[in-house]
């Protein structure tokens, strides 16, 4: 399931994150929208296509009095026409407005404003999708009133720490790309989280213990940080997509623990020193037999054959050294459960915007 808009959910190709599931498309049984450039961008793309006509009339009147903390302005008729969605993109908002009488809202789009504090969510008991992409947030707070939230889009703000997510035990998608975060922490309680986007931050280290509790994670985007190694990934057994482009990973020894990602299907290491090494692609294929795409290119059969031959040679040498006859080399393993995928693609573009 995907959602977003704007050319640029991953940097370079688009934005940091592929779109999260919208209230209609992200939940099980729904038909996903096509992937787009970034998570929060997807929200707007899908939102605008399906609801722009209604939203335009209902939000134009809201924005003038809602620029600060003014009362909601849309009429009962406007609310009735689109009771579950509200688009306040590019309205010059300095704060989250009061939204009285909006108890049916499930999706709010606050993209491209100047909001500094998350607030006034107390009267939104059904909210599942909150988008504050490209605002002026300094911290994550004010979410205690929306434990139902499934998708939280906070990319392109000024957030320095991962905090304030305690009440969001049902969160499915979290986009924090292009902030000022230095530590990977505060996420262990999010056992339902499937997509995490931390691209474009200042993270220099991720330990296996930092991933503990993220048992449902399918996609992790850490592009454009300062990582030098890949940690053990056995805490995230369902991980299928890992994006590590443009970090500081220099050699094969730094990614040896990729072996622990048993279901990894897509990996990006371009923009690191390792990507310029001889036989880079076959070497990565040998580390990750399940891998299908490396650096946005499908692994070719000759690359897999080279990796397989290298692995067989290494095993034969090891067996000879120990005086034990080598058995047949095991290759392949079951794909990760496709039903766990959200349809959100954060790795195809990193968000230059």
GROMACS .gro file of C-alpha atoms in nm:
model
  353
    1UNK     CA    1   0.000   0.000   0.000
    2UNK     CA    2   0.156   0.336  -0.078
    3UNK     CA    3   0.098   0.706  -0.059
    4UNK     CA    4   0.281   1.035  -0.116
    5UNK     CA    5   0.359   1.310  -0.362
    6UNK     CA    6   0.631   1.544  -0.477
    7UNK     CA    7   0.917   1.451  -0.708
    8UNK     CA    8   1.195   1.345  -0.498
    9UNK     CA    9   0.921   0.796   0.118
   10UNK     CA   10   1.430   0.870  -0.105
   11UNK     CA   11   1.715   1.084  -0.209
   12UNK     CA   12   1.843   1.103  -0.552
   13UNK     CA   13   1.555   0.938  -0.727
   14UNK     CA   14   1.277   1.100  -0.542
   15UNK     CA   15   1.231   1.140  -0.177
   16UNK     CA   16   1.322   0.948   0.129
   17UNK     CA   17   1.037   0.713   0.147
   18UNK     CA   18   0.789   0.529  -0.055
   19UNK     CA   19   0.440   0.618   0.035
   20UNK     CA   20   0.269   0.474   0.330
   21UNK     CA   21  -0.066   0.314   0.312
   22UNK     CA   22  -0.352   0.555   0.319
   23UNK     CA   23  -0.648   0.494   0.544
   24UNK     CA   24  -0.813   0.324   0.250
   25UNK     CA   25  -0.513   0.150   0.100
   26UNK     CA   26  -0.270   0.068   0.376
   27UNK     CA   27  -0.473  -0.176   0.574
   28UNK     CA   28  -0.496  -0.549   0.502
   29UNK     CA   29  -0.729  -0.641   0.221
   30UNK     CA   30  -0.700  -0.305   0.047
   31UNK     CA   31  -0.561  -0.256  -0.300
   32UNK     CA   32  -0.232  -0.061  -0.270
   33UNK     CA   33  -0.172   0.258  -0.456
   34UNK     CA   34   0.128   0.259  -0.689
   35UNK     CA   35   0.458   0.347  -0.518
   36UNK     CA   36   0.573   0.705  -0.554
   37UNK     CA   37   0.859   0.915  -0.446
   38UNK     CA   38   0.838   0.956  -0.076
   39UNK     CA   39   0.622   0.849   0.205
   40UNK     CA   40   0.461   1.177   0.283
   41UNK     CA   41   0.458   1.267  -0.081
   42UNK     CA   42   0.247   0.962  -0.149
   43UNK     CA   43  -0.012   1.081   0.089
   44UNK     CA   44  -0.057   1.398  -0.108
   45UNK     CA   45  -0.054   1.228  -0.445
   46UNK     CA   46  -0.322   0.980  -0.356
   47UNK     CA   47  -0.509   1.233  -0.148
   48UNK     CA   48  -0.509   1.498  -0.418
   49UNK     CA   49  -0.611   1.260  -0.695
   50UNK     CA   50  -0.908   1.123  -0.510
   51UNK     CA   51  -1.021   1.414  -0.297
   52UNK     CA   52  -0.871   1.740  -0.421
   53UNK     CA   53  -1.198   1.879  -0.550
   54UNK     CA   54  -1.374   1.840  -0.217
   55UNK     CA   55  -1.067   1.925  -0.012
   56UNK     CA   56  -0.999   2.248  -0.195
   57UNK     CA   57  -1.330   2.401  -0.106
   58UNK     CA   58  -1.329   2.274   0.250
   59UNK     CA   59  -0.974   2.372   0.339
   60UNK     CA   60  -0.953   2.714   0.177
   61UNK     CA   61  -1.193   2.854   0.431
   62UNK     CA   62  -1.029   2.667   0.717
   63UNK     CA   63  -0.683   2.801   0.669
   64UNK     CA   64  -0.738   3.173   0.729
   65UNK     CA   65  -0.869   3.140   1.079
   66UNK     CA   66  -0.661   2.829   1.151
   67UNK     CA   67  -0.325   2.994   1.093
   68UNK     CA   68  -0.267   3.011   1.465
   69UNK     CA   69  -0.503   2.840   1.705
   70UNK     CA   70  -0.830   2.962   1.566
   71UNK     CA   71  -1.144   2.750   1.559
   72UNK     CA   72  -1.223   2.526   1.263
   73UNK     CA   73  -1.403   2.701   0.984
   74UNK     CA   74  -1.531   2.440   0.744
   75UNK     CA   75  -1.903   2.420   0.740
   76UNK     CA   76  -2.115   2.125   0.837
   77UNK     CA   77  -2.186   2.063   0.470
   78UNK     CA   78  -1.816   2.064   0.383
   79UNK     CA   79  -1.742   1.829   0.671
   80UNK     CA   80  -2.021   1.598   0.564
   81UNK     CA   81  -1.884   1.584   0.211
   82UNK     CA   82  -1.540   1.467   0.330
   83UNK     CA   83  -1.566   1.367   0.696
   84UNK     CA   84  -1.256   1.144   0.717
   85UNK     CA   85  -0.993   1.359   0.544
   86UNK     CA   86  -0.861   1.710   0.579
   87UNK     CA   87  -0.594   1.865   0.358
   88UNK     CA   88  -0.417   2.172   0.500
   89UNK     CA   89  -0.110   2.156   0.277
   90UNK     CA   90   0.070   2.490   0.216
   91UNK     CA   91  -0.168   2.701   0.425
   92UNK     CA   92   0.091   2.911   0.609
   93UNK     CA   93   0.002   2.749   0.940
   94UNK     CA   94   0.215   2.840   1.242
   95UNK     CA   95   0.040   2.588   1.469
   96UNK     CA   96  -0.198   2.294   1.451
   97UNK     CA   97  -0.547   2.445   1.451
   98UNK     CA   98  -0.829   2.342   1.678
   99UNK     CA   99  -1.050   2.094   1.494
  100UNK     CA  100  -1.379   2.085   1.678
  101UNK     CA  101  -1.653   1.858   1.553
  102UNK     CA  102  -1.404   1.651   1.350
  103UNK     CA  103  -1.431   1.326   1.544
  104UNK     CA  104  -1.457   1.123   1.223
  105UNK     CA  105  -1.124   1.238   1.081
  106UNK     CA  106  -0.884   0.956   0.991
  107UNK     CA  107  -0.631   1.145   0.779
  108UNK     CA  108  -0.481   1.493   0.826
  109UNK     CA  109  -0.230   1.651   0.589
  110UNK     CA  110  -0.031   1.939   0.742
  111UNK     CA  111   0.251   1.928   0.486
  112UNK     CA  112   0.456   2.235   0.395
  113UNK     CA  113   0.362   2.471   0.675
  114UNK     CA  114   0.563   2.623   0.963
  115UNK     CA  115   0.423   2.423   1.254
  116UNK     CA  116   0.666   2.394   1.548
  117UNK     CA  117   0.462   2.185   1.794
  118UNK     CA  118   0.225   1.890   1.748
  119UNK     CA  119  -0.094   1.968   1.937
  120UNK     CA  120  -0.475   1.974   1.938
  121UNK     CA  121  -0.523   1.604   1.862
  122UNK     CA  122  -0.742   1.533   2.166
  123UNK     CA  123  -1.072   1.533   1.976
  124UNK     CA  124  -0.961   1.300   1.696
  125UNK     CA  125  -1.026   0.949   1.830
  126UNK     CA  126  -1.019   0.780   1.488
  127UNK     CA  127  -0.705   0.939   1.346
  128UNK     CA  128  -0.473   0.686   1.180
  129UNK     CA  129  -0.268   0.899   0.936
  130UNK     CA  130  -0.087   1.220   1.035
  131UNK     CA  131   0.144   1.399   0.792
  132UNK     CA  132   0.363   1.688   0.909
  133UNK     CA  133   0.626   1.670   0.637
  134UNK     CA  134   0.828   1.989   0.583
  135UNK     CA  135   0.736   2.192   0.888
  136UNK     CA  136   0.950   2.333   1.171
  137UNK     CA  137   0.906   2.067   1.441
  138UNK     CA  138   1.182   2.057   1.703
  139UNK     CA  139   1.066   1.741   1.883
  140UNK     CA  140   0.813   1.460   1.877
  141UNK     CA  141   0.541   1.522   2.134
  142UNK     CA  142   0.167   1.564   2.177
  143UNK     CA  143   0.074   1.219   2.045
  144UNK     CA  144  -0.076   1.080   2.366
  145UNK     CA  145  -0.428   1.147   2.240
  146UNK     CA  146  -0.394   0.937   1.923
  147UNK     CA  147  -0.293   0.582   2.018
  148UNK     CA  148  -0.481   0.466   1.707
  149UNK     CA  149  -0.220   0.624   1.476
  150UNK     CA  150  -0.086   0.388   1.208
  151UNK     CA  151   0.116   0.623   0.985
  152UNK     CA  152   0.326   0.915   1.111
  153UNK     CA  153   0.508   1.133   0.859
  154UNK     CA  154   0.761   1.372   1.016
  155UNK     CA  155   1.019   1.403   0.740
  156UNK     CA  156   1.205   1.727   0.670
  157UNK     CA  157   1.176   1.890   1.011
  158UNK     CA  158   1.433   1.982   1.278
  159UNK     CA  159   1.383   1.689   1.515
  160UNK     CA  160   1.696   1.596   1.712
  161UNK     CA  161   1.583   1.282   1.899
  162UNK     CA  162   1.347   0.987   1.864
  163UNK     CA  163   1.110   1.029   2.156
  164UNK     CA  164   0.742   1.070   2.240
  165UNK     CA  165   0.631   0.756   2.056
  166UNK     CA  166   0.534   0.560   2.366
  167UNK     CA  167   0.157   0.574   2.307
  168UNK     CA  168   0.182   0.459   1.944
  169UNK     CA  169   0.193   0.083   1.987
  170UNK     CA  170  -0.002   0.027   1.666
  171UNK     CA  171   0.225   0.234   1.443
  172UNK     CA  172   0.287   0.073   1.103
  173UNK     CA  173   0.490   0.339   0.917
  174UNK     CA  174   0.727   0.598   1.065
  175UNK     CA  175   0.902   0.851   0.842
  176UNK     CA  176   1.169   1.068   1.008
  177UNK     CA  177   1.389   1.134   0.708
  178UNK     CA  178   1.591   1.455   0.681
  179UNK     CA  179   1.595   1.558   1.044
  180UNK     CA  180   1.885   1.599   1.292
  181UNK     CA  181   1.869   1.263   1.467
  182UNK     CA  182   2.200   1.124   1.595
  183UNK     CA  183   2.090   0.812   1.785
  184UNK     CA  184   1.884   0.512   1.678
  185UNK     CA  185   1.677   0.452   1.991
  186UNK     CA  186   1.331   0.476   2.146
  187UNK     CA  187   1.168   0.232   1.904
  188UNK     CA  188   1.176  -0.104   2.081
  189UNK     CA  189   0.810  -0.097   2.181
  190UNK     CA  190   0.689  -0.060   1.821
  191UNK     CA  191   0.633  -0.429   1.756
  192UNK     CA  192   0.391  -0.360   1.469
  193UNK     CA  193   0.618  -0.118   1.282
  194UNK     CA  194   0.685  -0.238   0.926
  195UNK     CA  195   0.846   0.063   0.756
  196UNK     CA  196   1.106   0.290   0.918
  197UNK     CA  197   1.268   0.578   0.730
  198UNK     CA  198   1.562   0.752   0.896
  199UNK     CA  199   1.743   0.862   0.581
  200UNK     CA  200   1.928   1.192   0.581
  201UNK     CA  201   2.004   1.211   0.953
  202UNK     CA  202   2.328   1.198   1.157
  203UNK     CA  203   2.327   0.839   1.281
  204UNK     CA  204   2.675   0.688   1.305
  205UNK     CA  205   2.592   0.357   1.471
  206UNK     CA  206   2.311   0.104   1.498
  207UNK     CA  207   2.357  -0.192   1.733
  208UNK     CA  208   2.164  -0.518   1.733
  209UNK     CA  209   2.012  -0.420   2.067
  210UNK     CA  210   1.867  -0.105   1.907
  211UNK     CA  211   1.659  -0.328   1.678
  212UNK     CA  212   1.520  -0.544   1.959
  213UNK     CA  213   1.142  -0.533   1.962
  214UNK     CA  214   1.103  -0.436   1.595
  215UNK     CA  215   0.988  -0.786   1.510
  216UNK     CA  216   0.758  -0.679   1.223
  217UNK     CA  217   1.005  -0.454   1.041
  218UNK     CA  218   1.009  -0.513   0.664
  219UNK     CA  219   1.182  -0.201   0.536
  220UNK     CA  220   1.461   0.010   0.690
  221UNK     CA  221   1.602   0.318   0.521
  222UNK     CA  222   1.925   0.460   0.661
  223UNK     CA  223   2.058   0.632   0.350
  224UNK     CA  224   2.277   0.940   0.392
  225UNK     CA  225   2.383   0.889   0.751
  226UNK     CA  226   2.733   0.819   0.889
  227UNK     CA  227   2.728   0.442   0.933
  228UNK     CA  228   3.054   0.248   0.899
  229UNK     CA  229   2.928  -0.107   0.964
  230UNK     CA  230   2.615  -0.323   0.945
  231UNK     CA  231   2.509  -0.477   1.274
  232UNK     CA  232   2.357  -0.819   1.332
  233UNK     CA  233   2.004  -0.817   1.189
  234UNK     CA  234   1.860  -1.126   1.353
  235UNK     CA  235   1.636  -0.905   1.572
  236UNK     CA  236   1.443  -0.812   1.255
  237UNK     CA  237   1.386  -1.155   1.098
  238UNK     CA  238   1.133  -1.033   0.842
  239UNK     CA  239   1.351  -0.756   0.698
  240UNK     CA  240   1.322  -0.752   0.319
  241UNK     CA  241   1.449  -0.411   0.212
  242UNK     CA  242   1.755  -0.233   0.353
  243UNK     CA  243   1.883   0.096   0.212
  244UNK     CA  244   2.231   0.208   0.322
  245UNK     CA  245   2.342   0.426   0.031
  246UNK     CA  246   2.580   0.717   0.092
  247UNK     CA  247   2.717   0.619   0.431
  248UNK     CA  248   3.081   0.541   0.518
  249UNK     CA  249   3.091   0.164   0.465
  250UNK     CA  250   3.433   0.084   0.320
  251UNK     CA  251   3.488  -0.291   0.291
  252UNK     CA  252   3.331  -0.636   0.293
  253UNK     CA  253   3.424  -0.699   0.654
  254UNK     CA  254   3.194  -0.411   0.749
  255UNK     CA  255   2.891  -0.586   0.601
  256UNK     CA  256   2.970  -0.945   0.701
  257UNK     CA  257   2.669  -0.950   0.936
  258UNK     CA  258   2.434  -0.917   0.640
  259UNK     CA  259   2.436  -1.297   0.657
  260UNK     CA  260   2.194  -1.266   0.948
  261UNK     CA  261   1.928  -1.107   0.721
  262UNK     CA  262   1.787  -1.434   0.595
  263UNK     CA  263   1.500  -1.289   0.392
  264UNK     CA  264   1.664  -0.977   0.253
  265UNK     CA  265   1.548  -0.920  -0.106
  266UNK     CA  266   1.661  -0.564  -0.179
  267UNK     CA  267   1.978  -0.388  -0.065
  268UNK     CA  268   2.139  -0.053  -0.151
  269UNK     CA  269   2.505   0.021  -0.075
  270UNK     CA  270   2.582   0.261  -0.358
  271UNK     CA  271   2.764   0.576  -0.256
  272UNK     CA  272   2.985   0.382  -0.013
  273UNK     CA  273   3.347   0.286  -0.065
  274UNK     CA  274   3.253  -0.080  -0.071
  275UNK     CA  275   3.061  -0.037  -0.397
  276UNK     CA  276   3.383   0.035  -0.588
  277UNK     CA  277   3.562  -0.285  -0.480
  278UNK     CA  278   3.637  -0.556  -0.740
  279UNK     CA  279   3.374  -0.833  -0.744
  280UNK     CA  280   3.156  -0.623  -0.517
  281UNK     CA  281   2.825  -0.754  -0.651
  282UNK     CA  282   2.914  -1.127  -0.648
  283UNK     CA  283   3.057  -1.087  -0.298
  284UNK     CA  284   2.733  -0.933  -0.169
  285UNK     CA  285   2.531  -1.200  -0.349
  286UNK     CA  286   2.732  -1.464  -0.165
  287UNK     CA  287   2.660  -1.297   0.169
  288UNK     CA  288   2.286  -1.273   0.096
  289UNK     CA  289   2.159  -1.570  -0.109
  290UNK     CA  290   1.803  -1.436  -0.095
  291UNK     CA  291   1.897  -1.101  -0.251
  292UNK     CA  292   1.721  -1.007  -0.575
  293UNK     CA  293   1.817  -0.642  -0.620
  294UNK     CA  294   2.139  -0.464  -0.533
  295UNK     CA  295   2.167  -0.086  -0.579
  296UNK     CA  296   1.837  -0.079  -0.770
  297UNK     CA  297   1.967  -0.335  -1.022
  298UNK     CA  298   1.854  -0.693  -1.041
  299UNK     CA  299   2.128  -0.942  -0.960
  300UNK     CA  300   2.218  -1.120  -1.283
  301UNK     CA  301   2.265  -1.496  -1.310
  302UNK     CA  302   2.641  -1.465  -1.381
  303UNK     CA  303   2.681  -1.265  -1.060
  304UNK     CA  304   2.499  -1.532  -0.865
  305UNK     CA  305   2.704  -1.804  -1.034
  306UNK     CA  306   3.026  -1.628  -0.938
  307UNK     CA  307   2.906  -1.601  -0.580
  308UNK     CA  308   2.798  -1.966  -0.576
  309UNK     CA  309   3.132  -2.083  -0.714
  310UNK     CA  310   3.320  -1.871  -0.462
  311UNK     CA  311   3.114  -2.013  -0.179
  312UNK     CA  312   3.163  -2.369  -0.300
  313UNK     CA  313   3.539  -2.320  -0.330
  314UNK     CA  314   3.557  -2.177   0.022
  315UNK     CA  315   3.354  -2.465   0.162
  316UNK     CA  316   3.567  -2.724  -0.018
  317UNK     CA  317   3.887  -2.569   0.117
  318UNK     CA  318   3.747  -2.561   0.468
  319UNK     CA  319   3.638  -2.925   0.449
  320UNK     CA  320   3.975  -3.034   0.314
  321UNK     CA  321   4.154  -2.852   0.592
  322UNK     CA  322   3.948  -3.026   0.856
  323UNK     CA  323   3.961  -3.365   0.687
  324UNK     CA  324   3.588  -3.372   0.641
  325UNK     CA  325   3.429  -3.427   0.303
  326UNK     CA  326   3.223  -3.132   0.196
  327UNK     CA  327   2.853  -3.186   0.138
  328UNK     CA  328   2.631  -3.018  -0.113
  329UNK     CA  329   2.614  -2.643  -0.075
  330UNK     CA  330   2.276  -2.525   0.035
  331UNK     CA  331   2.136  -2.247  -0.176
  332UNK     CA  332   1.825  -2.039  -0.151
  333UNK     CA  333   1.561  -2.014   0.119
  334UNK     CA  334   1.195  -1.924   0.133
  335UNK     CA  335   1.094  -1.572   0.050
  336UNK     CA  336   0.966  -1.353   0.327
  337UNK     CA  337   0.593  -1.346   0.369
  338UNK     CA  338   0.470  -1.113   0.097
  339UNK     CA  339   0.157  -1.040   0.295
  340UNK     CA  340   0.369  -0.848   0.545
  341UNK     CA  341   0.471  -0.590   0.286
  342UNK     CA  342   0.315  -0.248   0.310
  343UNK     CA  343   0.373  -0.156  -0.052
  344UNK     CA  344   0.563   0.150   0.064
  345UNK     CA  345   0.886   0.198  -0.121
  346UNK     CA  346   1.136   0.415   0.057
  347UNK     CA  347   1.447   0.289  -0.109
  348UNK     CA  348   1.390   0.388  -0.467
  349UNK     CA  349   1.447   0.753  -0.393
  350UNK     CA  350   1.599   0.951  -0.111
  351UNK     CA  351   1.449   1.292  -0.117
  352UNK     CA  352   1.660   1.573  -0.241
  353UNK     CA  353   1.383   1.817  -0.172
   0.00000   0.00000   0.00000
